[in-house]
Short mmCIF file of C-alpha atoms in Angstrom, two decimals:
data_model
loop_
_atom_site.label_atom_id
_atom_site.label_comp_id
_atom_site.label_asym_id
_atom_site.label_seq_id
_atom_site.Cartn_x
_atom_site.Cartn_y
_atom_site.Cartn_z
CA MET A 1 38.37 11.08 47.43
CA SER A 2 34.93 10.50 45.26
CA ARG A 3 31.17 11.21 46.69
CA LYS A 4 29.00 8.69 47.47
CA ALA A 5 26.24 8.48 44.82
CA GLU A 6 22.59 9.94 46.52
CA PRO A 7 20.05 7.27 46.57
CA LEU A 8 17.15 7.87 43.80
CA PRO A 9 14.52 8.90 44.90
CA THR A 10 11.37 6.51 45.93
CA GLU A 11 7.70 6.34 46.12
CA SER A 12 5.69 4.32 48.52
CA GLU A 13 2.02 3.72 48.21
CA LEU A 14 -1.01 1.54 48.18
CA ARG A 15 -3.37 1.36 45.72
CA LEU A 16 -7.26 1.06 46.53
CA ALA A 17 -10.09 -0.41 44.11
CA VAL A 18 -12.95 1.65 45.00
CA SER A 19 -17.03 0.85 43.35
CA GLU A 20 -17.55 4.32 41.45
CA LYS A 21 -21.09 3.76 43.42
CA TRP A 22 -19.07 4.25 46.80
CA VAL A 23 -16.97 7.44 45.60
CA ASN A 24 -19.07 10.38 47.12
CA ARG A 25 -19.50 8.65 50.59
CA LEU A 26 -15.42 7.94 50.01
CA LYS A 27 -15.05 11.80 49.50
CA ARG A 28 -17.11 12.30 52.94
CA LEU A 29 -15.67 10.13 55.23
CA PRO A 30 -14.13 11.10 58.33
CA SER A 31 -11.07 9.67 58.45
CA LEU A 32 -9.96 11.92 55.49
CA VAL A 33 -12.02 14.59 55.73
CA LYS A 34 -11.44 15.27 59.90
CA SER A 35 -7.61 14.71 59.49
CA GLY A 36 -6.98 16.57 56.32
CA SER A 37 -4.46 19.52 56.47
CA GLU A 38 -6.28 21.65 54.34
CA ARG A 39 -9.06 21.46 51.95
CA ALA A 40 -9.18 19.16 49.20
CA LYS A 41 -7.87 20.13 45.04
CA THR A 42 -9.29 18.62 42.13
CA ALA A 43 -7.32 18.73 38.98
CA HIS A 44 -7.51 17.19 35.46
CA LEU A 45 -4.65 14.93 34.50
CA LYS A 46 -4.37 13.46 30.69
CA SER A 47 -0.57 11.03 30.63
CA THR A 48 0.82 9.70 28.10
CA TYR A 49 2.89 6.46 28.45
CA PHE A 50 5.66 5.28 25.97
CA ASP A 51 7.19 2.42 25.26
CA THR A 52 8.91 0.36 22.17
CA PRO A 53 6.54 -1.44 19.89
CA ASP A 54 7.74 -4.75 21.68
CA LYS A 55 7.55 -3.29 24.69
CA GLU A 56 11.00 -3.41 26.33
CA LEU A 57 10.75 -0.99 29.17
CA ALA A 58 8.04 -2.60 30.50
CA SER A 59 9.47 -6.32 30.35
CA VAL A 60 12.22 -4.68 32.59
CA GLY A 61 9.70 -3.27 35.06
CA ILE A 62 9.93 0.47 33.81
CA ASN A 63 7.55 3.08 32.76
CA LEU A 64 7.65 6.57 30.89
CA ARG A 65 5.00 9.25 30.48
CA ILE A 66 3.60 12.52 30.02
CA ARG A 67 1.28 14.34 32.57
CA GLU A 68 -0.20 17.60 31.18
CA MET A 69 -1.03 19.30 34.18
CA GLY A 70 -2.77 22.42 33.18
CA ARG A 71 -0.71 24.42 30.11
CA ARG A 72 2.27 22.21 32.15
CA LYS A 73 4.23 18.90 31.17
CA LEU A 74 5.85 16.52 33.53
CA GLN A 75 7.64 13.70 32.59
CA THR A 76 8.09 10.93 35.02
CA LEU A 77 9.61 7.58 34.66
CA LYS A 78 9.55 5.10 37.60
CA ILE A 79 11.17 1.82 37.73
CA GLY A 80 9.52 -1.25 39.80
CA SER A 81 5.98 -2.59 38.60
CA GLY A 82 6.20 -5.27 41.61
CA TRP A 83 4.88 -4.02 45.23
CA GLN A 84 5.74 -5.72 48.69
CA ALA A 85 2.68 -6.53 51.32
CA GLY A 86 0.46 -4.14 49.02
CA ILE A 87 2.72 -1.12 48.86
CA THR A 88 4.34 -0.50 45.73
CA GLN A 89 8.07 0.82 45.95
CA ARG A 90 9.48 2.47 43.42
CA ILE A 91 12.49 4.91 41.98
CA GLU A 92 10.86 7.99 40.84
CA ILE A 93 12.79 10.28 38.93
CA GLU A 94 10.60 13.03 37.18
CA GLY A 95 11.48 16.85 35.56
CA TRP A 96 9.67 19.42 33.75
CA VAL A 97 9.62 19.28 29.74
CA SER A 98 8.43 21.67 26.97
CA GLY A 99 7.37 19.49 24.17
CA GLU A 100 5.32 16.50 23.89
CA GLU A 101 8.55 13.02 23.51
CA PRO A 102 10.35 12.03 26.08
CA THR A 103 13.79 14.06 27.09
CA LEU A 104 16.84 11.74 27.86
CA ASP A 105 18.65 15.09 29.45
CA LEU A 106 16.42 14.36 32.37
CA ILE A 107 17.35 11.42 33.44
CA HIS A 108 20.65 11.72 35.14
CA ALA A 109 21.40 8.20 36.56
CA PRO A 110 24.16 6.30 34.28
CA GLU A 111 22.72 2.59 35.06
CA ILE A 112 19.31 4.04 34.04
CA ARG A 113 20.31 5.91 30.88
CA ASP A 114 22.71 2.61 29.34
CA LEU A 115 19.73 0.74 30.06
CA LEU A 116 17.27 3.10 28.28
CA THR A 117 20.29 3.72 25.38
CA ARG A 118 21.30 0.17 24.81
CA ASP A 119 20.72 -1.48 21.86
CA GLY A 120 18.46 1.66 20.14
CA VAL A 121 15.96 1.67 22.74
CA TRP A 122 15.22 5.37 22.80
CA GLY A 123 15.25 6.25 19.41
CA ARG A 124 12.22 3.93 19.33
CA LEU A 125 9.72 5.16 21.99
CA GLN A 126 6.48 5.52 21.16
CA PRO A 127 2.45 5.60 22.46
CA VAL A 128 1.32 2.86 23.66
CA PHE A 129 -1.46 4.20 26.05
CA VAL A 130 -3.44 7.46 27.72
CA THR A 131 -4.58 7.86 30.94
CA ASP A 132 -7.52 10.25 31.43
CA PHE A 133 -8.51 11.08 34.78
CA ARG A 134 -9.78 13.88 37.34
CA ARG A 135 -7.44 13.74 40.23
CA THR A 136 -9.15 14.83 43.47
CA SER A 137 -6.31 15.38 46.67
CA ARG A 138 -5.68 15.61 50.27
CA LEU A 139 -3.02 15.73 52.49
CA VAL A 140 -4.06 13.63 55.64
CA THR A 141 -2.65 13.41 58.94
CA TYR A 142 -3.36 9.72 60.67
CA ALA A 143 -1.71 8.95 63.89
CA GLY A 144 -2.23 5.30 63.83
CA ARG A 145 -1.36 2.54 66.63
CA PHE A 146 1.67 1.27 64.74
CA GLY A 147 3.08 4.70 64.34
CA ASP A 148 2.22 8.60 62.55
CA ALA A 149 2.44 9.67 58.77
CA LEU A 150 1.52 12.39 56.56
CA ILE A 151 -0.36 10.75 53.80
CA SER A 152 -2.12 12.07 50.29
CA ALA A 153 -4.87 10.44 49.65
CA ASP A 154 -5.46 10.96 45.84
CA LEU A 155 -8.57 10.05 44.37
CA ASP A 156 -8.62 8.89 40.38
CA ILE A 157 -11.78 8.74 38.53
CA GLY A 158 -11.37 8.16 34.55
CA GLU A 159 -10.05 5.53 31.61
CA ILE A 160 -7.58 4.19 30.55
CA ARG A 161 -7.42 3.95 26.72
CA SER A 162 -5.66 2.16 24.04
CA GLY A 163 -6.52 1.74 20.56
CA THR A 164 -10.16 1.40 20.49
CA ARG A 165 -9.85 -0.11 23.97
CA LYS A 166 -11.06 1.26 27.49
CA THR A 167 -11.19 0.40 31.68
CA ALA A 168 -12.62 2.46 33.95
CA ILE A 169 -10.14 4.00 36.99
CA SER A 170 -11.65 4.68 40.48
CA GLU A 171 -8.85 4.38 42.58
CA LEU A 172 -7.83 5.73 45.90
CA GLU A 173 -3.57 6.20 46.10
CA LEU A 174 -2.81 6.46 49.36
CA GLU A 175 1.18 8.17 48.82
CA LEU A 176 3.52 8.02 52.15
CA LYS A 177 4.84 11.83 52.28
CA ASP A 178 6.22 11.69 55.30
CA GLY A 179 6.44 9.29 58.44
CA THR A 180 5.94 5.09 58.79
CA PRO A 181 4.44 3.10 56.02
CA SER A 182 2.57 1.03 58.92
CA ALA A 183 0.26 3.95 59.24
CA LEU A 184 -1.13 3.39 54.92
CA PHE A 185 -2.37 0.29 56.23
CA GLU A 186 -4.23 1.95 59.06
CA LEU A 187 -5.33 4.26 57.20
CA ALA A 188 -6.50 1.48 54.46
CA CYS A 189 -8.17 -0.42 56.98
CA ALA A 190 -9.93 2.57 58.63
CA ILE A 191 -11.14 3.66 55.46
CA ASN A 192 -12.35 0.03 53.98
CA ASP A 193 -14.18 -0.18 57.63
CA ASP A 194 -16.84 2.58 56.29
CA VAL A 195 -16.52 2.22 52.30
CA PRO A 196 -15.40 -1.69 50.99
CA VAL A 197 -12.31 -0.98 48.81
CA ARG A 198 -9.98 -3.84 46.81
CA ILE A 199 -6.36 -3.72 46.99
CA GLU A 200 -5.29 -3.01 43.20
CA TYR A 201 -1.80 -5.04 42.97
CA ARG A 202 -1.97 -3.66 39.47
CA GLY A 203 -0.58 -0.13 38.33
CA LYS A 204 -2.55 1.77 35.45
CA ALA A 205 0.46 0.62 33.50
CA THR A 206 0.06 -2.38 34.40
CA ARG A 207 -3.62 -2.93 33.33
CA ALA A 208 -3.13 -0.68 29.87
CA GLY A 209 -0.86 -3.22 29.58
CA GLU A 210 -3.51 -6.33 30.16
CA LEU A 211 -5.58 -4.49 28.07
CA GLN A 212 -3.80 -4.53 25.13
CA VAL A 213 -2.95 -8.34 24.96
CA PRO A 214 -5.80 -10.01 27.42
CA LYS A 215 -4.79 -12.19 30.04
CA GLU A 216 -6.92 -15.30 31.46
CA PRO A 217 -6.36 -15.19 34.89
CA LYS A 218 -4.56 -18.70 35.95
CA PRO A 219 -4.32 -20.24 39.27
CA VAL A 220 -0.46 -19.68 40.90
CA LYS A 221 1.86 -21.77 42.82
CA GLY A 222 3.46 -20.85 46.00
CA ARG A 223 6.91 -20.09 45.93
CA ARG A 224 9.62 -20.84 48.58
CA PRO A 225 11.20 -18.11 50.44
CA LEU A 226 14.85 -17.83 49.64
CA LEU A 227 16.56 -16.50 53.31
CA VAL A 228 19.89 -15.80 54.05
CA ARG A 229 22.06 -17.31 56.40
CA GLY A 230 23.26 -15.22 58.98
CA SER A 231 19.97 -13.00 58.63
CA ARG A 232 17.68 -11.23 61.56
CA ILE A 233 14.71 -13.98 62.49
CA ASN A 234 12.01 -10.71 61.42
CA GLU A 235 14.41 -11.38 58.42
CA ALA A 236 12.99 -14.38 57.76
CA ALA A 237 9.80 -14.07 59.22
CA VAL A 238 9.17 -10.85 56.43
CA ALA A 239 10.53 -13.07 53.39
CA ILE A 240 8.35 -16.20 54.68
CA LEU A 241 5.06 -14.02 55.13
CA LYS A 242 5.30 -12.34 52.00
CA ALA A 243 6.02 -15.36 50.33
CA CYS A 244 2.18 -16.44 51.13
CA GLN A 245 0.97 -12.60 50.93
CA THR A 246 1.68 -12.69 47.11
CA GLN A 247 0.18 -16.29 46.31
CA ILE A 248 -3.06 -14.69 48.49
CA ALA A 249 -2.70 -12.28 46.13
CA ALA A 250 -1.88 -13.98 42.95
CA ASN A 251 -4.80 -16.08 43.06
CA GLU A 252 -7.91 -13.86 44.30
CA PHE A 253 -8.58 -13.09 40.80
CA PRO A 254 -8.56 -17.03 39.11
CA ILE A 255 -11.31 -17.40 42.37
CA LEU A 256 -13.45 -13.60 41.28
CA GLU A 257 -12.88 -14.57 37.11
CA SER A 258 -13.04 -17.82 36.49
CA MET A 259 -13.95 -21.58 37.31
CA ALA A 260 -10.05 -23.31 37.43
CA PRO A 261 -10.35 -25.60 39.99
CA GLU A 262 -7.17 -24.61 41.05
CA GLY A 263 -7.81 -21.47 42.27
CA PRO A 264 -9.22 -22.02 45.67
CA HIS A 265 -7.16 -24.48 46.15
CA GLN A 266 -3.99 -22.58 45.73
CA MET A 267 -5.58 -20.37 47.77
CA ARG A 268 -6.44 -22.24 50.91
CA VAL A 269 -2.77 -23.59 50.74
CA ALA A 270 -1.27 -20.43 50.99
CA VAL A 271 -3.64 -19.51 54.07
CA ARG A 272 -2.60 -23.02 55.75
CA ARG A 273 1.01 -21.85 55.22
CA LEU A 274 0.52 -18.64 56.43
CA ARG A 275 -1.10 -19.46 59.39
CA ALA A 276 1.24 -22.33 60.04
CA ALA A 277 4.42 -19.25 59.58
CA LEU A 278 2.23 -17.13 62.35
CA GLY A 279 2.51 -19.72 64.90
CA MET A 280 6.32 -20.07 64.13
CA PHE A 281 6.72 -15.99 64.46
CA ARG A 282 4.49 -15.21 67.11
CA THR A 283 6.56 -14.39 69.63
CA PHE A 284 8.38 -11.93 67.18
CA GLY A 285 5.88 -9.89 66.07
CA ASP A 286 2.68 -7.94 67.49
CA ALA A 287 1.10 -10.65 69.36
CA GLU A 288 -2.73 -9.40 69.15
CA LEU A 289 -1.90 -8.74 65.42
CA ILE A 290 -1.08 -12.13 64.76
CA ASP A 291 -4.19 -13.92 66.84
CA ARG A 292 -6.33 -11.44 64.55
CA ILE A 293 -5.03 -12.35 61.05
CA ARG A 294 -5.09 -16.08 62.12
CA GLU A 295 -8.25 -15.99 62.82
CA GLU A 296 -9.33 -14.29 59.66
CA GLY A 297 -7.19 -16.60 58.02
CA LYS A 298 -8.87 -19.61 59.27
CA TRP A 299 -12.32 -18.08 58.42
CA LEU A 300 -11.17 -17.85 54.86
CA ALA A 301 -10.05 -21.30 54.47
CA GLY A 302 -13.34 -22.37 55.88
CA SER A 303 -14.96 -20.19 53.07
CA LEU A 304 -13.09 -21.86 50.47
CA GLY A 305 -13.25 -25.66 51.80
CA GLN A 306 -16.33 -26.65 49.52
CA ALA A 307 -15.17 -26.01 46.69
CA ARG A 308 -11.70 -27.69 46.83
CA GLU A 309 -13.76 -30.71 48.52
CA TRP A 310 -16.51 -31.16 45.62
CA ASP A 311 -13.24 -30.39 43.64
CA VAL A 312 -11.52 -33.74 45.08
CA TYR A 313 -14.56 -35.36 45.20
CA ILE A 314 -15.74 -35.77 41.20
CA ALA A 315 -11.42 -34.99 39.88
CA ASP A 316 -10.04 -37.44 42.15
CA LEU A 317 -13.11 -39.88 43.31
CA HIS A 318 -15.81 -39.84 41.15
CA ASP A 319 -14.78 -39.39 37.76
CA PRO A 320 -11.84 -42.69 37.85
CA VAL A 321 -15.25 -44.74 38.71
CA GLU A 322 -17.55 -43.08 36.00
CA ALA A 323 -14.69 -43.47 33.50
CA ALA A 324 -14.32 -47.25 34.12
CA LEU A 325 -18.09 -48.25 35.41
CA GLY A 326 -19.95 -45.47 33.76
CA ALA A 327 -21.29 -46.99 30.44
CA ASP A 328 -22.86 -50.22 33.09
CA ILE A 329 -24.34 -47.55 35.86
CA PRO A 330 -25.84 -44.92 34.13
CA ALA A 331 -26.87 -43.42 38.33
CA LEU A 332 -22.83 -42.50 38.54
CA LYS A 333 -24.25 -39.29 35.65
CA GLU A 334 -26.32 -38.62 37.80
CA LEU A 335 -25.03 -38.84 40.73
CA ARG A 336 -22.08 -36.53 39.34
CA ALA A 337 -24.88 -33.96 38.36
CA LEU A 338 -25.27 -33.50 42.34
CA ALA A 339 -21.85 -33.29 43.24
CA GLU A 340 -21.63 -30.36 40.79
CA VAL A 341 -24.88 -28.49 42.38
CA ARG A 342 -22.48 -28.16 45.45
CA GLN A 343 -19.30 -27.84 44.05
CA GLU A 344 -20.86 -24.81 41.96
CA ALA A 345 -22.27 -23.54 45.66
CA GLY A 346 -18.64 -24.15 46.98
CA TYR A 347 -17.22 -21.45 44.08
CA ARG A 348 -19.96 -19.26 45.45
CA ASP A 349 -19.79 -19.17 48.61
CA ALA A 350 -15.39 -19.09 47.71
CA ARG A 351 -15.89 -15.93 45.20
CA ALA A 352 -18.16 -14.23 47.84
CA ALA A 353 -15.46 -14.61 50.40
CA VAL A 354 -12.59 -13.50 48.08
CA ALA A 355 -15.18 -10.58 47.31
CA SER A 356 -15.99 -8.82 50.64
CA SER A 357 -14.23 -6.05 52.70
CA ARG A 358 -13.26 -8.92 54.88
CA PHE A 359 -11.10 -10.41 52.61
CA THR A 360 -9.52 -6.71 52.26
CA SER A 361 -9.47 -6.14 55.57
CA PHE A 362 -7.59 -9.43 56.25
CA GLN A 363 -4.80 -8.54 53.37
CA LEU A 364 -4.59 -5.42 54.81
CA GLN A 365 -3.89 -6.39 58.14
CA LEU A 366 -0.79 -9.14 56.97
CA GLY A 367 0.79 -6.08 55.02
CA LEU A 368 0.23 -4.25 58.29
CA LEU A 369 2.09 -6.74 60.26
CA ILE A 370 4.85 -7.45 57.40
CA GLU A 371 5.68 -3.77 56.83
CA THR A 372 5.97 -3.51 61.06
CA LEU A 373 8.00 -6.84 61.83
CA THR A 374 9.89 -4.92 58.97
CA ASN A 375 10.55 -1.07 59.18
CA SER A 376 9.54 -0.08 63.21
CA GLN A 377 11.89 -2.26 64.71
CA GLY A 378 14.96 -1.08 65.64
CA LYS A 379 18.02 -2.21 63.32
CA ASP A 380 19.50 -4.01 66.43
CA ALA A 381 15.74 -5.04 68.18
CA PHE A 382 16.63 -9.20 67.23
CA ASP A 383 20.63 -9.47 67.51
CA HIS A 384 20.33 -11.08 71.05
CA LEU A 385 18.21 -13.68 69.27
CA ALA A 386 19.63 -16.49 67.29
CA ARG A 387 19.96 -16.55 64.02
CA SER A 388 17.27 -17.82 61.36
CA GLU A 389 19.32 -21.25 61.04
CA GLU A 390 19.67 -21.58 64.78
CA PHE A 391 15.87 -21.10 64.98
CA ALA A 392 14.93 -22.52 62.05
CA ALA A 393 16.84 -25.77 62.51
CA SER A 394 14.67 -25.79 66.06
CA LYS A 395 11.47 -25.61 64.81
CA LEU A 396 11.99 -28.33 62.45
CA GLU A 397 12.95 -30.65 64.93
CA LYS A 398 10.32 -29.74 67.06
CA CYS A 399 7.98 -30.61 64.28
CA TYR A 400 9.78 -33.70 63.25
CA ARG A 401 9.74 -35.27 66.62
CA LYS A 402 5.86 -34.81 67.05
CA VAL A 403 5.78 -36.65 63.66
CA ARG A 404 7.50 -39.43 64.50
CA LYS A 405 6.42 -39.91 67.87
CA MET A 406 2.94 -40.05 66.50
CA GLY A 407 3.69 -42.20 63.56
CA ARG A 408 4.80 -45.11 64.92
CA THR A 409 0.64 -45.42 66.08
CA ALA A 410 -1.37 -43.57 63.76
CA LEU A 411 0.39 -45.89 60.80
CA GLN A 412 -1.29 -48.59 62.72
CA GLY A 413 -4.33 -47.17 63.99
CA ASN A 414 -7.97 -45.95 62.55
CA THR A 415 -8.78 -42.64 60.06
CA ALA A 416 -8.97 -40.35 62.85
CA ALA A 417 -5.19 -41.47 63.67
CA LYS A 418 -3.81 -41.07 60.34
CA HIS A 419 -6.15 -37.88 60.06
CA GLU A 420 -3.96 -36.43 62.79
CA LEU A 421 -0.91 -37.77 61.24
CA ARG A 422 -1.47 -35.62 58.18
CA LEU A 423 -2.23 -32.71 60.04
CA GLU A 424 1.65 -32.55 61.13
CA MET A 425 2.89 -34.30 58.60
CA LYS A 426 1.55 -30.53 56.20
CA LYS A 427 2.92 -28.53 59.77
CA MET A 428 6.60 -30.11 58.96
CA ARG A 429 6.32 -30.03 55.24
CA TYR A 430 5.31 -26.08 55.48
CA ALA A 431 8.38 -25.71 57.53
CA SER A 432 10.74 -27.60 55.49
CA GLU A 433 9.58 -25.42 52.89
CA PHE A 434 10.15 -22.10 54.41
CA PHE A 435 13.41 -22.97 55.31
CA ALA A 436 15.06 -25.00 53.13
CA SER A 437 16.96 -22.46 51.87
CA LEU A 438 19.15 -22.15 54.66
CA PHE A 439 20.58 -25.63 54.40
CA GLU A 440 22.61 -27.83 52.07
CA ALA A 441 19.94 -28.22 48.86
CA ARG A 442 20.10 -31.83 47.70
CA LYS A 443 19.32 -33.35 51.27
CA ALA A 444 16.47 -31.00 51.61
CA LYS A 445 15.10 -31.78 48.16
CA ILE A 446 15.87 -35.69 49.20
CA PHE A 447 13.66 -34.61 52.66
CA SER A 448 11.01 -32.61 51.04
CA LYS A 449 10.02 -35.24 47.91
CA SER A 450 9.72 -38.18 50.23
CA ALA A 451 7.50 -35.78 53.09
CA ALA A 452 5.62 -34.91 49.92
CA ARG A 453 4.73 -38.66 49.23
CA LEU A 454 3.93 -39.60 52.40
CA GLN A 455 1.51 -36.26 52.79
CA ASP A 456 0.16 -36.94 49.26
CA LEU A 457 -1.33 -41.18 50.66
CA LEU A 458 -2.40 -39.34 53.81
CA GLY A 459 -3.72 -37.06 51.99
CA TYR A 460 -5.77 -39.67 49.24
CA ALA A 461 -7.37 -41.85 52.71
CA ASN A 462 -8.66 -38.30 53.65
CA ASP A 463 -10.12 -38.16 51.00
CA TYR A 464 -11.63 -41.26 51.19
CA ALA A 465 -13.03 -40.67 54.99
CA VAL A 466 -14.61 -37.52 53.60
CA CYS A 467 -16.16 -38.73 50.27
CA ILE A 468 -18.46 -41.43 52.31
CA GLU A 469 -19.75 -38.25 54.52
CA GLN A 470 -19.54 -36.59 50.98
CA LEU A 471 -21.91 -39.04 49.41
CA GLU A 472 -24.37 -39.72 51.93
CA SER A 473 -25.59 -35.82 52.30
CA LEU A 474 -26.34 -36.03 48.44
CA VAL A 475 -28.23 -39.53 48.54
CA ALA A 476 -29.99 -38.74 51.38
CA PRO A 477 -32.10 -35.42 50.55
CA GLU A 478 -33.30 -37.43 47.15
CA SER A 479 -36.37 -39.37 47.18
CA GLY A 480 -38.66 -41.23 43.93
CA ALA A 481 -38.42 -44.03 41.55
CA ASN A 482 -34.37 -43.32 41.10
CA MET A 483 -33.17 -43.25 44.95
CA PRO A 484 -31.71 -47.29 44.72
CA ASP A 485 -30.28 -46.64 41.69
CA LEU A 486 -28.14 -44.03 43.20
CA MET A 487 -27.73 -45.59 46.60
CA LYS A 488 -25.96 -48.07 44.69
CA ALA A 489 -23.92 -46.14 41.86
CA SER A 490 -22.47 -43.93 45.54
CA GLY A 491 -21.93 -47.85 47.31
CA ILE A 492 -20.01 -48.83 43.89
CA VAL A 493 -17.46 -45.28 44.51
CA ILE A 494 -17.21 -45.70 48.16
CA GLY A 495 -16.50 -49.92 47.02
CA TRP A 496 -14.11 -49.25 43.90
CA HIS A 497 -11.78 -46.70 45.97
CA GLY A 498 -11.93 -48.86 49.10
CA GLU A 499 -10.21 -51.47 47.23
CA GLU A 500 -7.36 -48.85 46.75
CA MET A 501 -7.75 -47.95 50.10
CA ALA A 502 -6.38 -51.59 51.10
CA ARG A 503 -3.41 -51.42 48.45
CA ALA A 504 -2.42 -47.61 49.77
CA ASP A 505 -2.20 -48.93 53.43
CA GLN A 506 0.80 -50.22 51.54
CA GLU A 507 2.03 -47.53 50.26
CA ILE A 508 1.39 -45.81 53.51
CA GLU A 509 4.35 -48.14 55.21
CA ASP A 510 6.24 -47.51 52.51
CA ALA A 511 6.49 -43.95 52.36
CA TRP A 512 6.52 -43.79 55.89
CA ASN A 513 9.63 -45.88 55.89
CA ARG A 514 11.23 -43.57 53.12
CA PHE A 515 10.50 -40.65 55.10
CA LEU A 516 12.28 -41.78 57.87
CA ASP A 517 15.39 -43.10 55.46
CA ALA A 518 15.84 -39.15 54.17
CA GLY A 519 16.30 -38.10 57.75
CA ARG A 520 17.01 -34.46 58.80
CA PHE A 521 18.38 -32.25 56.31
CA TRP A 522 19.31 -29.48 59.26
CA PRO A 523 21.87 -30.10 62.08
CA LYS A 524 20.23 -32.11 64.81
CA ARG A 525 22.55 -29.97 67.84
CA HIS A 526 21.23 -26.38 67.93
CA ARG A 527 20.87 -24.69 71.15
CA SER A 528 17.23 -22.92 71.51
CA ALA A 529 16.13 -20.47 69.29
CA SER A 530 12.35 -20.00 70.55
#
């Protein structure tokens, strides 16, 4: 009888970027010093990373390095450049070497050896970049609310070098040695309360790759989670929350480093999706933690709101009018300039929020929630509950009935009634996107498309209502000879879109009927799952 293969060793770590001005204070933090089992040790570590000229290892998530540790050299191969809930979880294979070149004999897993030797990959390896830093390490015993752990806290200060280019390293790695992964997040939260840090989703190898080929940060849309039929409710919750978290994290740098309008928009969408998901799964996680994350999500969405609203005004409401009438009405250009001032102020607010330690705390608490749902419950803790598709059908039916009931009167009502319907449509659409993979794909796609069309039209109606308030806020503070021209220009923008709204109302009616015709993509009859 053949023996079952031993699982490959893995590492779990949470990386935190820290500004160099806070390093000395970080070294003295009671949460690290007083809970340390021994004095901190400092070592100089220099690592050479290897890859093929066309980066074949990096393309499949493999990092291969030789690290100089005094007179000794340690070869390390890591697989899995991604992260889950902020924690990087990777296969790690290590062994001592005597030379400057990697040794294939240290890699015993057949499937990994095959990958490394296929098409002559191993023979084409060459040094691609170097990390050179001083590491100050201490073992920390941490007792958290959700579990205890032994954690290696490693502070790295130095640089990454690739050819003539280099970038600084200033980060704290919290590596789980024993215990509960949730303790990594709880310790990180405690650190962030005293020293502002940021979650560093990029490993040193990824940062080196960006150093070699700089990338412009681009806004990222969310992806629908792929749920498994018959899975536990907590497993569906984890997949959905991770999808929201991934979209939030992916739009962090586009907001901080560019003026791309989609950055604040996509992060705001992700936060709204997250808050909707937290509402659905509140009874399955720690209620106090979920409520805190929802409240912080509300703060973040509000901080991103002004940037998004002025983006919409300029691109969707003002620019079409100026393109058509700008030559005849010069004041439209001045009106746009005033709007751009508000837009830039909105971007400053968005950047300040995303750059804050409060944003880091929000991300860490979300990671903590995901980790507790993943690992802190017993394997059979949710077996007494309905499976994911039954739970999904229950939630979707509840949303659908509420939307249908509201729609009967809202479409004949005023702007406020349509706004309320739009908000419920958003919740309905988020839920349908979350759970679409549990049901028939074709029906889910038809439903989603019809819901999106209706939501877009209701969104235009809301944008028009907001636009009236925006124009009043622009013109009211102005004075002088150009005041009448600005008032006239704002009236023209409102009038132009007023005519468009008359046509849009009819389109909303048609879109509503198409939405009803699309019908459910989930089974109507189900047992309660809430």
